[in-house]
């Protein structure tokens, strides 16, 4: 065996070692697989209310309402969110939309999470109640939803309403989406079965833009 | 008294030639548009009616100030007639023959008084395009026997010089506004003030109805839901502590590994052939 041979073999061994290491890291950092995506789609499919037709059989019943000016509805805001499995006990703030960016106005404090006040409240019999929170922040460290991606089907959580009543939910799905691909309309829907949607950030982090690539979405239904 | 007036109008055929085709065309989406949503708004004071569509009673004893619908109507032409409750359709007090309902449109039929107090039916096409997240649409329609008006929110005119039977609209921040209606260019309040809760993702259509002369001007509202949009995104992390996925330099390492393997292999191969 020549010196040349030995050098070449050493190079190949080093190459194989490097590839193995890289492959191991790649596998190890794969995000947990999505679960329950089908169920989320089913929950979101609208339950169409039959609209009356004038030409249909029988006497049509057309809904008639007094044309009174719309008053503010009775909305039960979520006030506290508790997820024992991942040690979350957070205050929920009603939030809207960032006027400048048009994005969800997640509370600046990473210990708090935000409820989308334009969508359904806990009293709703249809649609998605959305609560979003920080996974972390550059200056405050880990956020309330740091471990949201660890939730799995069957885990339970409790949302306490502004009426003081606790409502229990059961996780049916956990999904990860590229932020550019996430079907936000499905999660901010006001129709479909009643459900609670928790959203945070996840996936690879870009240190230059200081943004995560993905959103983690957990869907829960009344337990 | 008012009925007598109705009969005159119907007999004169003043509104018989009304069609919706012109106003509807702009909002038709032809791809799936086979039917239209039609609501009926009753804005004629003191005059309950039965509403007939193609000779068939669709609304019974429809009261002033009420809003009926939406009714899903296949695209087509319809005869619409209003009678005094219980009276046969042949004795309509107000009617529209062969009114064209374009597919895909969302229409409100307002039975109301003209500026000079004559009863009539005006079709309005409702703007049911989506509003931005956090927004609500306010549509105001002048359907009262009254001169031009301004509509004010919190004392500031938002719609000016609105005349019967026109509408004005704007997408505004959702929330409650204190609105009133004043005679155009003046501070003389004609209606209100009233609190308007403009719910996010809805269109609130406000009709000014009645008659200034009879001092029964008031507001009737119709709400159209389902116009909401989702926020543009959910930015919820800037720390990088939870980052998953593979950092760039691991790719570089894998690339170097491949190079070493290929390079070494090639060298071995050339060494072997060289020796042979």
GROMACS .gro file of N, CA, C and O in nm, chain B residues 7 16-17 21 23 43 50-51 53 58 66 75 128-129 160 162 168 171 174 180 238 240 252 254-255 262:
model
  104
  230UNK      N    1 -10.142   5.400  -0.467
  230UNK     CA    2 -10.217   5.352  -0.583
  230UNK      C    3 -10.192   5.441  -0.704
  230UNK      O    4 -10.179   5.394  -0.815
  239UNK      N    5  -9.238   5.122  -1.299
  239UNK     CA    6  -9.255   4.992  -1.363
  239UNK      C    7  -9.135   4.949  -1.446
  239UNK      O    8  -9.111   4.832  -1.465
  240UNK      N    9  -9.059   5.042  -1.494
  240UNK     CA   10  -8.952   5.008  -1.586
  240UNK      C   11  -8.820   4.980  -1.516
  240UNK      O   12  -8.717   4.964  -1.578
  244UNK      N   13  -8.023   4.563  -1.380
  244UNK     CA   14  -7.911   4.518  -1.464
  244UNK      C   15  -7.794   4.613  -1.458
  244UNK      O   16  -7.680   4.572  -1.439
  246UNK      N   17  -7.697   4.848  -1.239
  246UNK     CA   18  -7.623   4.858  -1.114
  246UNK      C   19  -7.556   4.726  -1.078
  246UNK      O   20  -7.455   4.725  -1.011
  266UNK      N   21  -8.871   5.092   0.423
  266UNK     CA   22  -8.841   5.226   0.472
  266UNK      C   23  -8.955   5.325   0.449
  266UNK      O   24  -8.932   5.445   0.440
  273UNK      N   25  -9.758   4.324   0.231
  273UNK     CA   26  -9.719   4.190   0.190
  273UNK      C   27  -9.632   4.205   0.065
  273UNK      O   28  -9.659   4.291  -0.018
  274UNK      N   29  -9.528   4.123   0.057
  274UNK     CA   30  -9.439   4.131  -0.059
  274UNK      C   31  -9.457   4.006  -0.144
  274UNK      O   32  -9.448   3.894  -0.094
  276UNK      N   33  -9.329   3.794  -0.485
  276UNK     CA   34  -9.228   3.776  -0.588
  276UNK      C   35  -9.288   3.682  -0.691
  276UNK      O   36  -9.327   3.569  -0.656
  281UNK      N   37  -9.416   3.629  -0.050
  281UNK     CA   38  -9.285   3.595   0.006
  281UNK      C   39  -9.269   3.654   0.145
  281UNK      O   40  -9.202   3.595   0.230
  289UNK      N   41  -8.827   4.712   0.916
  289UNK     CA   42  -8.773   4.575   0.919
  289UNK      C   43  -8.689   4.548   0.796
  289UNK      O   44  -8.702   4.613   0.691
  298UNK      N   45  -8.057   3.376  -1.081
  298UNK     CA   46  -8.047   3.485  -1.178
  298UNK      C   47  -8.170   3.487  -1.267
  298UNK      O   48  -8.217   3.381  -1.309
  351UNK      N   49  -6.984   4.365  -0.114
  351UNK     CA   50  -6.953   4.257  -0.019
  351UNK      C   51  -6.810   4.206  -0.040
  351UNK      O   52  -6.778   4.093  -0.007
  352UNK      N   53  -6.723   4.293  -0.093
  352UNK     CA   54  -6.583   4.256  -0.101
  352UNK      C   55  -6.526   4.253   0.041
  352UNK      O   56  -6.583   4.314   0.132
  383UNK      N   57  -7.055   6.369   0.274
  383UNK     CA   58  -7.116   6.501   0.256
  383UNK      C   59  -7.206   6.508   0.135
  383UNK      O   60  -7.180   6.444   0.033
  385UNK      N   61  -7.508   6.406   0.060
  385UNK     CA   62  -7.570   6.282   0.013
  385UNK      C   63  -7.717   6.310  -0.019
  385UNK      O   64  -7.789   6.368   0.062
  391UNK      N   65  -7.326   5.639   0.018
  391UNK     CA   66  -7.185   5.670   0.037
  391UNK      C   67  -7.129   5.560   0.125
  391UNK      O   68  -7.200   5.502   0.207
  394UNK      N   69  -6.450   5.212   0.427
  394UNK     CA   70  -6.400   5.111   0.520
  394UNK      C   71  -6.330   5.185   0.633
  394UNK      O   72  -6.239   5.264   0.609
  397UNK      N   73  -6.284   4.921   1.290
  397UNK     CA   74  -6.398   4.863   1.361
  397UNK      C   75  -6.411   4.930   1.497
  397UNK      O   76  -6.312   4.973   1.556
  403UNK      N   77  -7.443   6.108   1.351
  403UNK     CA   78  -7.570   6.178   1.331
  403UNK      C   79  -7.579   6.227   1.187
  403UNK      O   80  -7.482   6.223   1.112
  461UNK      N   81  -3.840   3.631   1.812
  461UNK     CA   82  -3.726   3.702   1.756
  461UNK      C   83  -3.596   3.660   1.825
  461UNK      O   84  -3.491   3.719   1.803
  463UNK      N   85  -3.460   3.325   1.853
  463UNK     CA   86  -3.382   3.218   1.792
  463UNK      C   87  -3.352   3.102   1.884
  463UNK      O   88  -3.282   3.008   1.846
  475UNK      N   89  -2.233   2.297   0.461
  475UNK     CA   90  -2.095   2.310   0.414
  475UNK      C   91  -2.014   2.186   0.450
  475UNK      O   92  -1.938   2.134   0.369
  477UNK      N   93  -2.132   1.886   0.503
  477UNK     CA   94  -2.176   1.775   0.418
  477UNK      C   95  -2.113   1.787   0.280
  477UNK      O   96  -2.066   1.688   0.223
  478UNK      N   97  -2.109   1.909   0.228
  478UNK     CA   98  -2.048   1.932   0.097
  478UNK      C   99  -1.901   1.892   0.097
  478UNK      O  100  -1.852   1.823   0.005
  485UNK      N  101  -1.533   1.184  -0.297
  485UNK     CA  102  -1.516   1.175  -0.442
  485UNK      C  103  -1.369   1.190  -0.480
  485UNK      O  104  -1.314   1.112  -0.557
   0.00000   0.00000   0.00000
